[in-house]
Amino acid sequence: MRSVSDHQDVVAALFSAPEPERISAADALGRVTTTEIVAPIGLPGFDNSAMDGYAIRAADIASAGEDSPVRLPVAQDIPAGRTDHLTLAPGTAHRIMTGAPLPDGADAVIPVERTDAAVDVVTILGSVPAGRHIRSAGSDIEPDQPAIPAGTRLGAPQIGFLAALGITEVDVTRRPRVVVLSTGSELVTPGTPLEFGQIYESNGPMLTAAATEAGADATHLHYVTDDVDAFRARLDEISDDADLIITSGGVSAGAFEVVKDVLGDAGPGDVQFVKVAMQPGMPQGCGHYIGPSGRRVPIITLPGNPVSSLVSFEVFIRPPLRAAIGLPPRRPRVTARLDADVRSPAGKRQFLRGVLRETDDGPAVDPIGPPASHHLRYLSRADSLIDIDADAESVPAGSLVEVITL
């Protein structure tokens, strides 16, 4: 059997960085910049007040104090948004609001709390040095300075920064177009009455959500039955647009393994089907599918049991998918104390569902549910995967184990 790390390398080689695209900055949350963004303007764009108060000349109020107030006539009101240019005459004050442009001649702002807040003649009860409470033009960033480096994942602060700079479009890595396709004649769309022997399809919605959460533009196609012609027609239909096709089911050793039947040795592409030394998720496949146009599209075939399918996505697909678009590939890992005895199959790397908790002695992890790969209930309650080495057949409670946080 192929080791987990070897199969990770094979899957990772299928991925390449998508080409960049230019999109609205307002829609760029979570996207990764492909070029350095340079400030087209300075911030602030003009000297402005950092306080509600009065624009003054510092020399005019140098002697002001509680016992020796200085009174100045208020010549202007300057609210934020006033656009005409004003000049402060010596021996006068302008009432000014936070963010409003400083008048020429003013070199400080006295906060309203240190005055009587009058609107005609203001009484000033303290002094300030020149430059106090002023936001100087360009003090945040000057025009033509680098603003956001290439390779930055845009979050709320960066979106706000772009808006403040007046930037409406940005060049970012395009989200990979991932198409998820489940197979199985037993599958029924949720909401449809079940007949005996049928189950609701869960892998398609689950893997589509996982790919979307990882950063892809993921589409869930309706499942196909265990029919070779129907499955191949579906693949042909999507092969010209997808950057990656993910299938689930049809890769084991049964009599109706439609994915292996279509993509096997004589199939259109170079898909390899292997057994990987892991639990859950031993049957795996990956390679390229060649559609009618001759385009080679990466395809990864996952096992059909739900837990196997999602664990396989986490272990093999999520890291290179995120790396290709410039996102941190690995989920955080912690070392935690195992709070129950664990047995593991010889020679297989096991990924157990777990629940992490903090204790006075550091992180601890509780295995949750049996190891069988159909227990979605326990997968839905897990917040981590306990990574048990292939050489370990039993791990006693109290041991330190590596845990992948979900």
mmCIF file of C-alpha atoms in Angstrom:
data_model
loop_
_atom_site.group_PDB
_atom_site.id
_atom_site.type_symbol
_atom_site.label_atom_id
_atom_site.label_comp_id
_atom_site.label_asym_id
_atom_site.label_seq_id
_atom_site.Cartn_x
_atom_site.Cartn_y
_atom_site.Cartn_z
ATOM 1 C CA MET A 1 0.000 0.000 0.000
ATOM 2 C CA ARG A 2 1.026 3.589 -0.624
ATOM 3 C CA SER A 3 1.851 5.675 2.434
ATOM 4 C CA VAL A 4 -0.222 8.724 3.315
ATOM 5 C CA SER A 5 2.696 11.070 2.753
ATOM 6 C CA ASP A 6 3.487 9.539 -0.650
ATOM 7 C CA HIS A 7 -0.129 9.892 -1.768
ATOM 8 C CA GLN A 8 -0.171 13.482 -0.508
ATOM 9 C CA ASP A 9 2.774 14.208 -2.805
ATOM 10 C CA VAL A 10 1.033 12.599 -5.789
ATOM 11 C CA VAL A 11 -2.174 14.572 -5.217
ATOM 12 C CA ALA A 12 -0.320 17.846 -4.620
ATOM 13 C CA ALA A 13 1.406 17.492 -8.010
ATOM 14 C CA LEU A 14 -2.008 17.801 -9.696
ATOM 15 C CA PHE A 15 -2.456 21.382 -8.502
ATOM 16 C CA SER A 16 -1.223 24.560 -10.138
ATOM 17 C CA ALA A 17 -1.962 28.169 -9.293
ATOM 18 C CA PRO A 18 -5.024 29.508 -11.127
ATOM 19 C CA GLU A 19 -4.523 32.577 -13.276
ATOM 20 C CA PRO A 20 -5.236 35.979 -11.657
ATOM 21 C CA GLU A 21 -8.410 37.919 -12.212
ATOM 22 C CA ARG A 22 -9.480 41.496 -11.550
ATOM 23 C CA ILE A 23 -12.559 41.845 -9.344
ATOM 24 C CA SER A 24 -14.364 44.502 -7.360
ATOM 25 C CA ALA A 25 -12.537 45.337 -4.146
ATOM 26 C CA ALA A 26 -15.861 45.127 -2.323
ATOM 27 C CA ASP A 27 -16.144 41.460 -3.361
ATOM 28 C CA ALA A 28 -12.532 40.542 -2.580
ATOM 29 C CA LEU A 29 -12.951 39.348 1.005
ATOM 30 C CA GLY A 30 -10.830 36.252 1.540
ATOM 31 C CA ARG A 31 -9.080 36.538 -1.820
ATOM 32 C CA VAL A 32 -5.298 36.712 -2.226
ATOM 33 C CA THR A 33 -3.627 39.595 -4.041
ATOM 34 C CA THR A 34 -1.384 38.734 -6.979
ATOM 35 C CA THR A 35 0.280 42.137 -7.343
ATOM 36 C CA GLU A 36 1.496 44.809 -4.975
ATOM 37 C CA ILE A 37 -1.090 47.535 -4.450
ATOM 38 C CA VAL A 38 0.309 51.071 -4.409
ATOM 39 C CA ALA A 39 -1.477 53.998 -2.764
ATOM 40 C CA PRO A 40 -2.927 56.342 -5.415
ATOM 41 C CA ILE A 41 -3.472 59.050 -2.802
ATOM 42 C CA GLY A 42 -2.161 59.922 0.645
ATOM 43 C CA LEU A 43 -3.996 59.244 3.880
ATOM 44 C CA PRO A 44 -5.055 61.523 5.336
ATOM 45 C CA GLY A 45 -5.419 63.554 2.186
ATOM 46 C CA PHE A 46 -5.217 66.845 4.125
ATOM 47 C CA ASP A 47 -4.308 68.092 7.597
ATOM 48 C CA ASN A 48 -7.350 67.502 9.778
ATOM 49 C CA SER A 49 -8.467 67.639 13.371
ATOM 50 C CA ALA A 50 -8.087 64.590 15.604
ATOM 51 C CA MET A 51 -10.531 66.041 18.157
ATOM 52 C CA ASP A 52 -13.746 67.974 18.481
ATOM 53 C CA GLY A 53 -12.540 71.375 19.636
ATOM 54 C CA TYR A 54 -11.099 74.613 18.313
ATOM 55 C CA ALA A 55 -8.408 75.210 15.719
ATOM 56 C CA ILE A 56 -6.013 77.799 17.124
ATOM 57 C CA ARG A 57 -2.510 79.166 16.914
ATOM 58 C CA ALA A 58 -0.608 77.622 19.827
ATOM 59 C CA ALA A 59 1.119 80.948 20.579
ATOM 60 C CA ASP A 60 -2.269 82.641 21.124
ATOM 61 C CA ILE A 61 -3.153 80.348 24.054
ATOM 62 C CA ALA A 62 0.315 79.704 25.474
ATOM 63 C CA SER A 63 -0.601 81.460 28.758
ATOM 64 C CA ALA A 64 -4.052 79.842 29.153
ATOM 65 C CA GLY A 65 -4.872 77.917 32.327
ATOM 66 C CA GLU A 66 -7.674 77.263 34.804
ATOM 67 C CA ASP A 67 -6.818 80.473 36.677
ATOM 68 C CA SER A 68 -5.820 82.468 33.616
ATOM 69 C CA PRO A 69 -8.248 81.655 30.785
ATOM 70 C CA VAL A 70 -7.791 83.071 27.311
ATOM 71 C CA ARG A 71 -10.841 84.224 25.348
ATOM 72 C CA LEU A 72 -10.870 84.168 21.555
ATOM 73 C CA PRO A 73 -13.608 85.103 19.110
ATOM 74 C CA VAL A 74 -14.922 82.124 17.097
ATOM 75 C CA ALA A 75 -14.676 83.171 13.460
ATOM 76 C CA GLN A 76 -15.826 79.954 11.703
ATOM 77 C CA ASP A 77 -17.521 76.598 12.234
ATOM 78 C CA ILE A 78 -15.748 73.754 10.382
ATOM 79 C CA PRO A 79 -17.763 70.513 10.298
ATOM 80 C CA ALA A 80 -16.344 67.372 8.681
ATOM 81 C CA GLY A 81 -16.996 67.536 4.961
ATOM 82 C CA ARG A 82 -16.569 71.300 4.542
ATOM 83 C CA THR A 83 -14.670 71.763 1.280
ATOM 84 C CA ASP A 84 -13.750 75.460 1.070
ATOM 85 C CA HIS A 85 -10.273 76.597 2.112
ATOM 86 C CA LEU A 86 -10.206 78.758 5.254
ATOM 87 C CA THR A 87 -7.499 80.802 6.922
ATOM 88 C CA LEU A 88 -7.308 81.325 10.676
ATOM 89 C CA ALA A 89 -6.497 84.944 11.577
ATOM 90 C CA PRO A 90 -4.191 85.554 14.563
ATOM 91 C CA GLY A 91 -6.085 85.996 17.817
ATOM 92 C CA THR A 92 -9.141 84.000 16.667
ATOM 93 C CA ALA A 93 -10.382 80.407 16.820
ATOM 94 C CA HIS A 94 -12.383 78.157 14.504
ATOM 95 C CA ARG A 95 -14.737 75.619 16.059
ATOM 96 C CA ILE A 96 -13.793 72.327 14.397
ATOM 97 C CA MET A 97 -15.071 68.753 14.388
ATOM 98 C CA THR A 98 -13.077 65.507 14.263
ATOM 99 C CA GLY A 99 -11.893 64.812 10.724
ATOM 100 C CA ALA A 100 -12.599 68.345 9.469
ATOM 101 C CA PRO A 101 -9.853 70.091 7.432
ATOM 102 C CA LEU A 102 -7.539 72.331 9.419
ATOM 103 C CA PRO A 103 -7.592 75.986 8.318
ATOM 104 C CA ASP A 104 -4.416 77.568 7.040
ATOM 105 C CA GLY A 105 -2.588 79.330 9.843
ATOM 106 C CA ALA A 106 -3.766 76.954 12.581
ATOM 107 C CA ASP A 107 -1.073 74.801 14.156
ATOM 108 C CA ALA A 108 -2.980 73.024 16.948
ATOM 109 C CA VAL A 109 -6.415 72.002 18.167
ATOM 110 C CA ILE A 110 -7.583 72.564 21.741
ATOM 111 C CA PRO A 111 -10.124 69.873 22.765
ATOM 112 C CA VAL A 112 -13.610 71.115 23.550
ATOM 113 C CA GLU A 113 -13.279 69.604 27.055
ATOM 114 C CA ARG A 114 -10.669 72.268 27.887
ATOM 115 C CA THR A 115 -12.989 75.110 26.929
ATOM 116 C CA ASP A 116 -16.450 76.388 27.778
ATOM 117 C CA ALA A 117 -17.674 75.173 24.346
ATOM 118 C CA ALA A 118 -18.956 78.608 23.367
ATOM 119 C CA VAL A 119 -19.891 79.375 19.766
ATOM 120 C CA ASP A 120 -19.164 83.121 19.673
ATOM 121 C CA VAL A 121 -16.291 83.828 22.102
ATOM 122 C CA VAL A 122 -14.660 80.708 23.480
ATOM 123 C CA THR A 123 -12.989 80.583 26.888
ATOM 124 C CA ILE A 124 -9.879 78.401 26.780
ATOM 125 C CA LEU A 125 -8.678 76.864 30.051
ATOM 126 C CA GLY A 126 -5.341 75.358 29.026
ATOM 127 C CA SER A 127 -2.601 75.400 26.439
ATOM 128 C CA VAL A 128 -1.346 72.904 23.865
ATOM 129 C CA PRO A 129 1.923 72.807 21.932
ATOM 130 C CA ALA A 130 2.040 73.335 18.192
ATOM 131 C CA GLY A 131 1.091 70.182 16.274
ATOM 132 C CA ARG A 132 -1.098 68.712 19.029
ATOM 133 C CA HIS A 133 -4.323 66.930 17.983
ATOM 134 C CA ILE A 134 -3.617 67.265 14.247
ATOM 135 C CA ARG A 135 -3.590 64.402 11.765
ATOM 136 C CA SER A 136 -1.009 65.465 9.215
ATOM 137 C CA ALA A 137 -1.553 64.810 5.509
ATOM 138 C CA GLY A 138 0.156 61.565 4.503
ATOM 139 C CA SER A 139 0.897 60.535 8.099
ATOM 140 C CA ASP A 140 -0.791 57.157 7.492
ATOM 141 C CA ILE A 141 0.480 56.600 3.962
ATOM 142 C CA GLU A 142 1.855 58.873 1.270
ATOM 143 C CA PRO A 143 0.969 58.729 -2.438
ATOM 144 C CA ASP A 144 2.849 56.039 -4.413
ATOM 145 C CA GLN A 145 3.882 54.149 -1.278
ATOM 146 C CA PRO A 146 3.291 50.362 -1.175
ATOM 147 C CA ALA A 147 -0.049 49.768 0.494
ATOM 148 C CA ILE A 148 -0.751 46.008 0.379
ATOM 149 C CA PRO A 149 1.873 43.422 -0.648
ATOM 150 C CA ALA A 150 1.269 40.723 -3.220
ATOM 151 C CA GLY A 151 0.215 37.471 -1.566
ATOM 152 C CA THR A 152 -1.973 39.154 1.060
ATOM 153 C CA ARG A 153 -5.247 37.519 2.004
ATOM 154 C CA LEU A 154 -7.765 40.342 2.078
ATOM 155 C CA GLY A 155 -9.707 40.611 5.317
ATOM 156 C CA ALA A 156 -11.927 43.336 6.715
ATOM 157 C CA PRO A 157 -9.020 45.715 7.563
ATOM 158 C CA GLN A 158 -7.586 45.435 4.043
ATOM 159 C CA ILE A 159 -11.013 45.945 2.445
ATOM 160 C CA GLY A 160 -11.404 49.108 4.522
ATOM 161 C CA PHE A 161 -7.910 50.289 3.565
ATOM 162 C CA LEU A 162 -8.651 49.782 -0.133
ATOM 163 C CA ALA A 163 -11.885 51.735 0.186
ATOM 164 C CA ALA A 164 -10.118 54.584 2.005
ATOM 165 C CA LEU A 165 -7.603 54.757 -0.842
ATOM 166 C CA GLY A 166 -10.399 54.920 -3.403
ATOM 167 C CA ILE A 167 -9.368 51.615 -4.994
ATOM 168 C CA THR A 168 -12.353 49.874 -6.597
ATOM 169 C CA GLU A 169 -10.716 46.858 -8.281
ATOM 170 C CA VAL A 170 -7.923 44.481 -7.297
ATOM 171 C CA ASP A 171 -5.980 41.663 -8.954
ATOM 172 C CA VAL A 172 -6.432 38.431 -7.020
ATOM 173 C CA THR A 173 -5.954 34.714 -7.504
ATOM 174 C CA ARG A 174 -9.006 33.222 -9.149
ATOM 175 C CA ARG A 175 -10.876 30.697 -7.055
ATOM 176 C CA PRO A 176 -10.350 27.199 -8.510
ATOM 177 C CA ARG A 177 -13.515 25.834 -10.105
ATOM 178 C CA VAL A 178 -14.133 22.560 -8.291
ATOM 179 C CA VAL A 179 -16.925 20.237 -9.364
ATOM 180 C CA VAL A 180 -18.104 17.596 -6.896
ATOM 181 C CA LEU A 181 -19.841 14.512 -8.254
ATOM 182 C CA SER A 182 -21.151 11.585 -6.226
ATOM 183 C CA THR A 183 -21.932 8.177 -7.670
ATOM 184 C CA GLY A 184 -24.277 5.450 -6.522
ATOM 185 C CA SER A 185 -27.638 4.030 -7.595
ATOM 186 C CA GLU A 186 -28.687 4.005 -3.938
ATOM 187 C CA LEU A 187 -28.481 7.801 -3.612
ATOM 188 C CA VAL A 188 -31.566 9.969 -3.341
ATOM 189 C CA THR A 189 -31.815 13.749 -3.124
ATOM 190 C CA PRO A 190 -32.684 14.932 0.426
ATOM 191 C CA GLY A 191 -36.357 15.774 0.639
ATOM 192 C CA THR A 192 -37.387 12.891 -1.603
ATOM 193 C CA PRO A 193 -39.205 9.940 0.027
ATOM 194 C CA LEU A 194 -36.861 6.982 0.528
ATOM 195 C CA GLU A 195 -37.563 3.543 -0.778
ATOM 196 C CA PHE A 196 -36.127 0.456 0.862
ATOM 197 C CA GLY A 197 -32.389 0.249 0.171
ATOM 198 C CA GLN A 198 -31.993 3.923 -0.651
ATOM 199 C CA ILE A 199 -30.071 6.601 1.266
ATOM 200 C CA TYR A 200 -29.923 10.351 1.072
ATOM 201 C CA GLU A 201 -26.883 11.757 -0.671
ATOM 202 C CA SER A 202 -24.608 13.443 1.860
ATOM 203 C CA ASN A 203 -21.146 13.356 0.297
ATOM 204 C CA GLY A 204 -21.942 15.833 -2.456
ATOM 205 C CA PRO A 205 -23.169 18.643 -0.196
ATOM 206 C CA MET A 206 -20.460 17.845 2.378
ATOM 207 C CA LEU A 207 -17.528 17.916 -0.052
ATOM 208 C CA THR A 208 -18.886 20.988 -1.819
ATOM 209 C CA ALA A 209 -19.040 22.773 1.521
ATOM 210 C CA ALA A 210 -15.524 21.611 2.367
ATOM 211 C CA ALA A 211 -14.127 22.846 -0.949
ATOM 212 C CA THR A 212 -15.936 26.175 -0.609
ATOM 213 C CA GLU A 213 -14.647 26.630 2.934
ATOM 214 C CA ALA A 214 -11.139 25.872 1.680
ATOM 215 C CA GLY A 215 -11.369 28.738 -0.830
ATOM 216 C CA ALA A 216 -12.671 27.154 -4.034
ATOM 217 C CA ASP A 217 -15.583 28.064 -6.267
ATOM 218 C CA ALA A 218 -17.268 24.726 -5.717
ATOM 219 C CA THR A 219 -20.282 23.297 -7.552
ATOM 220 C CA HIS A 220 -22.233 20.220 -6.547
ATOM 221 C CA LEU A 221 -23.530 18.195 -9.482
ATOM 222 C CA HIS A 222 -26.404 15.797 -8.957
ATOM 223 C CA TYR A 223 -25.223 12.256 -8.370
ATOM 224 C CA VAL A 224 -25.162 9.701 -11.154
ATOM 225 C CA THR A 225 -26.236 6.106 -10.946
ATOM 226 C CA ASP A 226 -23.834 3.191 -11.252
ATOM 227 C CA ASP A 227 -23.932 3.403 -15.015
ATOM 228 C CA VAL A 228 -20.735 3.733 -17.049
ATOM 229 C CA ASP A 229 -22.256 5.732 -19.893
ATOM 230 C CA ALA A 230 -24.049 8.148 -17.553
ATOM 231 C CA PHE A 231 -20.936 8.745 -15.490
ATOM 232 C CA ARG A 232 -18.723 9.324 -18.507
ATOM 233 C CA ALA A 233 -21.293 11.700 -20.000
ATOM 234 C CA ARG A 234 -21.220 13.702 -16.779
ATOM 235 C CA LEU A 235 -17.439 13.909 -16.845
ATOM 236 C CA ASP A 236 -17.458 15.002 -20.503
ATOM 237 C CA GLU A 237 -20.018 17.659 -19.644
ATOM 238 C CA ILE A 238 -17.823 19.325 -17.021
ATOM 239 C CA SER A 239 -14.316 18.635 -18.327
ATOM 240 C CA ASP A 240 -13.883 21.931 -20.212
ATOM 241 C CA ASP A 241 -14.722 24.236 -17.303
ATOM 242 C CA ALA A 242 -13.532 22.550 -14.120
ATOM 243 C CA ASP A 243 -10.099 23.080 -12.588
ATOM 244 C CA LEU A 244 -10.632 19.995 -10.437
ATOM 245 C CA ILE A 245 -13.179 17.204 -10.356
ATOM 246 C CA ILE A 246 -13.811 15.388 -7.071
ATOM 247 C CA THR A 247 -15.824 12.191 -7.110
ATOM 248 C CA SER A 248 -16.945 10.042 -4.208
ATOM 249 C CA GLY A 249 -17.787 6.366 -4.360
ATOM 250 C CA GLY A 250 -17.149 3.737 -6.983
ATOM 251 C CA VAL A 251 -13.464 3.142 -6.167
ATOM 252 C CA SER A 252 -13.479 -0.010 -4.025
ATOM 253 C CA ALA A 253 -13.313 -3.653 -5.056
ATOM 254 C CA GLY A 254 -17.000 -4.335 -5.613
ATOM 255 C CA ALA A 255 -18.810 -5.429 -8.770
ATOM 256 C CA PHE A 256 -20.373 -2.030 -9.525
ATOM 257 C CA GLU A 257 -17.462 0.397 -9.167
ATOM 258 C CA VAL A 258 -18.409 2.823 -11.925
ATOM 259 C CA VAL A 259 -15.561 5.273 -11.293
ATOM 260 C CA LYS A 260 -12.921 2.563 -11.673
ATOM 261 C CA ASP A 261 -14.757 1.131 -14.672
ATOM 262 C CA VAL A 262 -14.624 4.448 -16.537
ATOM 263 C CA LEU A 263 -11.241 5.763 -15.372
ATOM 264 C CA GLY A 264 -9.272 2.537 -15.084
ATOM 265 C CA ASP A 265 -6.409 1.358 -17.276
ATOM 266 C CA ALA A 266 -8.290 1.843 -20.549
ATOM 267 C CA GLY A 267 -9.944 5.072 -19.469
ATOM 268 C CA PRO A 268 -9.534 8.554 -20.984
ATOM 269 C CA GLY A 269 -6.643 9.865 -18.883
ATOM 270 C CA ASP A 270 -4.001 8.718 -16.438
ATOM 271 C CA VAL A 271 -5.955 8.024 -13.261
ATOM 272 C CA GLN A 272 -4.283 5.648 -10.830
ATOM 273 C CA PHE A 273 -6.264 3.704 -8.268
ATOM 274 C CA VAL A 274 -4.318 2.720 -5.180
ATOM 275 C CA LYS A 275 -4.712 1.556 -1.634
ATOM 276 C CA VAL A 276 -3.362 4.019 0.913
ATOM 277 C CA ALA A 277 -2.217 2.796 4.317
ATOM 278 C CA MET A 278 -4.758 4.771 6.338
ATOM 279 C CA GLN A 279 -8.010 4.398 8.194
ATOM 280 C CA PRO A 280 -10.517 5.600 7.161
ATOM 281 C CA GLY A 281 -10.013 6.161 3.442
ATOM 282 C CA MET A 282 -7.913 3.294 2.085
ATOM 283 C CA PRO A 283 -9.213 3.223 -1.557
ATOM 284 C CA GLN A 284 -8.048 6.326 -3.423
ATOM 285 C CA GLY A 285 -7.542 7.459 -6.972
ATOM 286 C CA CYS A 286 -6.159 10.522 -8.746
ATOM 287 C CA GLY A 287 -4.839 11.713 -12.063
ATOM 288 C CA HIS A 288 -6.264 13.532 -15.083
ATOM 289 C CA TYR A 289 -9.429 13.070 -17.109
ATOM 290 C CA ILE A 290 -9.284 13.883 -20.809
ATOM 291 C CA GLY A 291 -12.570 15.183 -22.134
ATOM 292 C CA PRO A 292 -13.869 15.426 -25.723
ATOM 293 C CA SER A 293 -11.883 18.642 -26.343
ATOM 294 C CA GLY A 294 -8.623 17.001 -25.261
ATOM 295 C CA ARG A 295 -8.316 19.161 -22.143
ATOM 296 C CA ARG A 296 -6.668 17.403 -19.197
ATOM 297 C CA VAL A 297 -8.472 18.178 -15.964
ATOM 298 C CA PRO A 298 -7.233 16.929 -12.583
ATOM 299 C CA ILE A 299 -9.580 14.431 -10.977
ATOM 300 C CA ILE A 300 -9.449 12.973 -7.479
ATOM 301 C CA THR A 301 -11.626 9.987 -6.668
ATOM 302 C CA LEU A 302 -12.525 9.560 -3.004
ATOM 303 C CA PRO A 303 -14.135 6.604 -1.249
ATOM 304 C CA GLY A 304 -17.891 6.661 -0.815
ATOM 305 C CA ASN A 305 -18.288 6.192 2.927
ATOM 306 C CA PRO A 306 -18.935 9.677 4.321
ATOM 307 C CA VAL A 307 -16.258 9.771 7.015
ATOM 308 C CA SER A 308 -13.676 8.314 4.632
ATOM 309 C CA SER A 309 -14.638 10.886 2.047
ATOM 310 C CA LEU A 310 -14.276 13.952 4.278
ATOM 311 C CA VAL A 311 -11.148 12.719 6.057
ATOM 312 C CA SER A 312 -9.597 12.071 2.640
ATOM 313 C CA PHE A 313 -10.475 15.615 1.577
ATOM 314 C CA GLU A 314 -8.828 17.011 4.707
ATOM 315 C CA VAL A 315 -5.698 14.912 4.354
ATOM 316 C CA PHE A 316 -5.131 15.036 0.586
ATOM 317 C CA ILE A 317 -7.085 17.819 -1.108
ATOM 318 C CA ARG A 318 -7.455 20.760 1.247
ATOM 319 C CA PRO A 319 -3.743 21.537 1.766
ATOM 320 C CA PRO A 320 -2.675 21.714 -1.920
ATOM 321 C CA LEU A 321 -5.912 23.420 -2.925
ATOM 322 C CA ARG A 322 -5.254 26.228 -0.475
ATOM 323 C CA ALA A 323 -1.553 26.395 -1.281
ATOM 324 C CA ALA A 324 -2.352 26.835 -4.970
ATOM 325 C CA ILE A 325 -4.314 30.023 -4.266
ATOM 326 C CA GLY A 326 -1.880 31.425 -1.730
ATOM 327 C CA LEU A 327 -3.727 30.509 1.473
ATOM 328 C CA PRO A 328 -2.130 28.821 4.502
ATOM 329 C CA PRO A 329 -2.345 25.144 3.553
ATOM 330 C CA ARG A 330 -2.229 23.380 6.898
ATOM 331 C CA ARG A 331 -4.844 23.438 9.586
ATOM 332 C CA PRO A 332 -3.442 24.237 13.028
ATOM 333 C CA ARG A 333 -2.027 21.222 14.855
ATOM 334 C CA VAL A 334 -1.595 20.835 18.582
ATOM 335 C CA THR A 335 -0.053 18.244 20.840
ATOM 336 C CA ALA A 336 -2.676 16.995 23.268
ATOM 337 C CA ARG A 337 -3.045 14.371 25.978
ATOM 338 C CA LEU A 338 -5.098 11.394 24.863
ATOM 339 C CA ASP A 339 -7.867 10.760 27.385
ATOM 340 C CA ALA A 340 -8.787 7.192 26.363
ATOM 341 C CA ASP A 341 -6.983 4.057 25.236
ATOM 342 C CA VAL A 342 -6.841 3.736 21.450
ATOM 343 C CA ARG A 343 -6.168 0.733 19.258
ATOM 344 C CA SER A 344 -5.055 1.212 15.647
ATOM 345 C CA PRO A 345 -4.752 -1.222 12.716
ATOM 346 C CA ALA A 346 -1.195 -2.418 12.131
ATOM 347 C CA GLY A 347 0.595 -0.562 9.362
ATOM 348 C CA LYS A 348 -2.141 2.024 8.829
ATOM 349 C CA ARG A 349 -2.105 5.674 9.806
ATOM 350 C CA GLN A 350 -5.350 6.321 11.612
ATOM 351 C CA PHE A 351 -7.326 9.556 11.747
ATOM 352 C CA LEU A 352 -9.728 9.365 14.664
ATOM 353 C CA ARG A 353 -12.466 11.865 15.320
ATOM 354 C CA GLY A 354 -11.845 13.813 18.505
ATOM 355 C CA VAL A 355 -13.066 16.579 20.769
ATOM 356 C CA LEU A 356 -10.421 18.944 22.140
ATOM 357 C CA ARG A 357 -10.640 20.627 25.514
ATOM 358 C CA GLU A 358 -8.393 22.774 27.632
ATOM 359 C CA THR A 359 -7.252 21.540 31.033
ATOM 360 C CA ASP A 360 -4.943 22.897 33.710
ATOM 361 C CA ASP A 361 -2.262 20.629 32.262
ATOM 362 C CA GLY A 362 -2.776 21.779 28.668
ATOM 363 C CA PRO A 363 -4.861 20.483 25.746
ATOM 364 C CA ALA A 364 -6.559 17.116 26.051
ATOM 365 C CA VAL A 365 -8.431 15.202 23.377
ATOM 366 C CA ASP A 366 -11.242 12.676 23.732
ATOM 367 C CA PRO A 367 -11.773 10.180 20.898
ATOM 368 C CA ILE A 368 -15.400 10.239 19.837
ATOM 369 C CA GLY A 369 -17.344 7.432 18.213
ATOM 370 C CA PRO A 370 -16.185 4.142 16.723
ATOM 371 C CA PRO A 371 -13.627 4.135 13.905
ATOM 372 C CA ALA A 372 -16.078 2.840 11.264
ATOM 373 C CA SER A 373 -16.436 5.256 8.358
ATOM 374 C CA HIS A 374 -20.230 5.514 8.198
ATOM 375 C CA HIS A 375 -20.704 7.304 11.557
ATOM 376 C CA LEU A 376 -21.545 10.829 10.374
ATOM 377 C CA ARG A 377 -23.107 11.688 13.710
ATOM 378 C CA TYR A 378 -19.748 11.572 15.450
ATOM 379 C CA LEU A 379 -18.007 13.346 12.587
ATOM 380 C CA SER A 380 -20.473 16.212 12.946
ATOM 381 C CA ARG A 381 -19.616 16.513 16.652
ATOM 382 C CA ALA A 382 -15.839 16.301 16.233
ATOM 383 C CA ASP A 383 -13.668 19.403 16.221
ATOM 384 C CA SER A 384 -10.410 17.613 15.472
ATOM 385 C CA LEU A 385 -8.724 14.574 13.973
ATOM 386 C CA ILE A 386 -6.332 12.546 16.102
ATOM 387 C CA ASP A 387 -3.378 11.565 13.920
ATOM 388 C CA ILE A 388 -2.149 8.104 14.999
ATOM 389 C CA ASP A 389 1.120 6.951 13.453
ATOM 390 C CA ALA A 390 1.082 3.840 11.259
ATOM 391 C CA ASP A 391 3.563 2.117 13.580
ATOM 392 C CA ALA A 392 1.284 2.394 16.619
ATOM 393 C CA GLU A 393 -1.100 -0.506 17.246
ATOM 394 C CA SER A 394 -2.165 0.752 20.662
ATOM 395 C CA VAL A 395 -1.864 4.132 22.321
ATOM 396 C CA PRO A 396 -2.653 4.245 26.054
ATOM 397 C CA ALA A 397 -4.569 7.057 27.708
ATOM 398 C CA GLY A 398 -2.238 9.773 28.888
ATOM 399 C CA SER A 399 -0.042 9.619 25.787
ATOM 400 C CA LEU A 400 0.720 12.784 23.855
ATOM 401 C CA VAL A 401 -0.689 12.720 20.339
ATOM 402 C CA GLU A 402 -0.767 15.113 17.387
ATOM 403 C CA VAL A 403 -4.184 16.584 16.737
ATOM 404 C CA ILE A 404 -5.421 18.399 13.623
ATOM 405 C CA THR A 405 -7.907 21.080 14.633
ATOM 406 C CA LEU A 406 -10.980 21.411 12.430
#
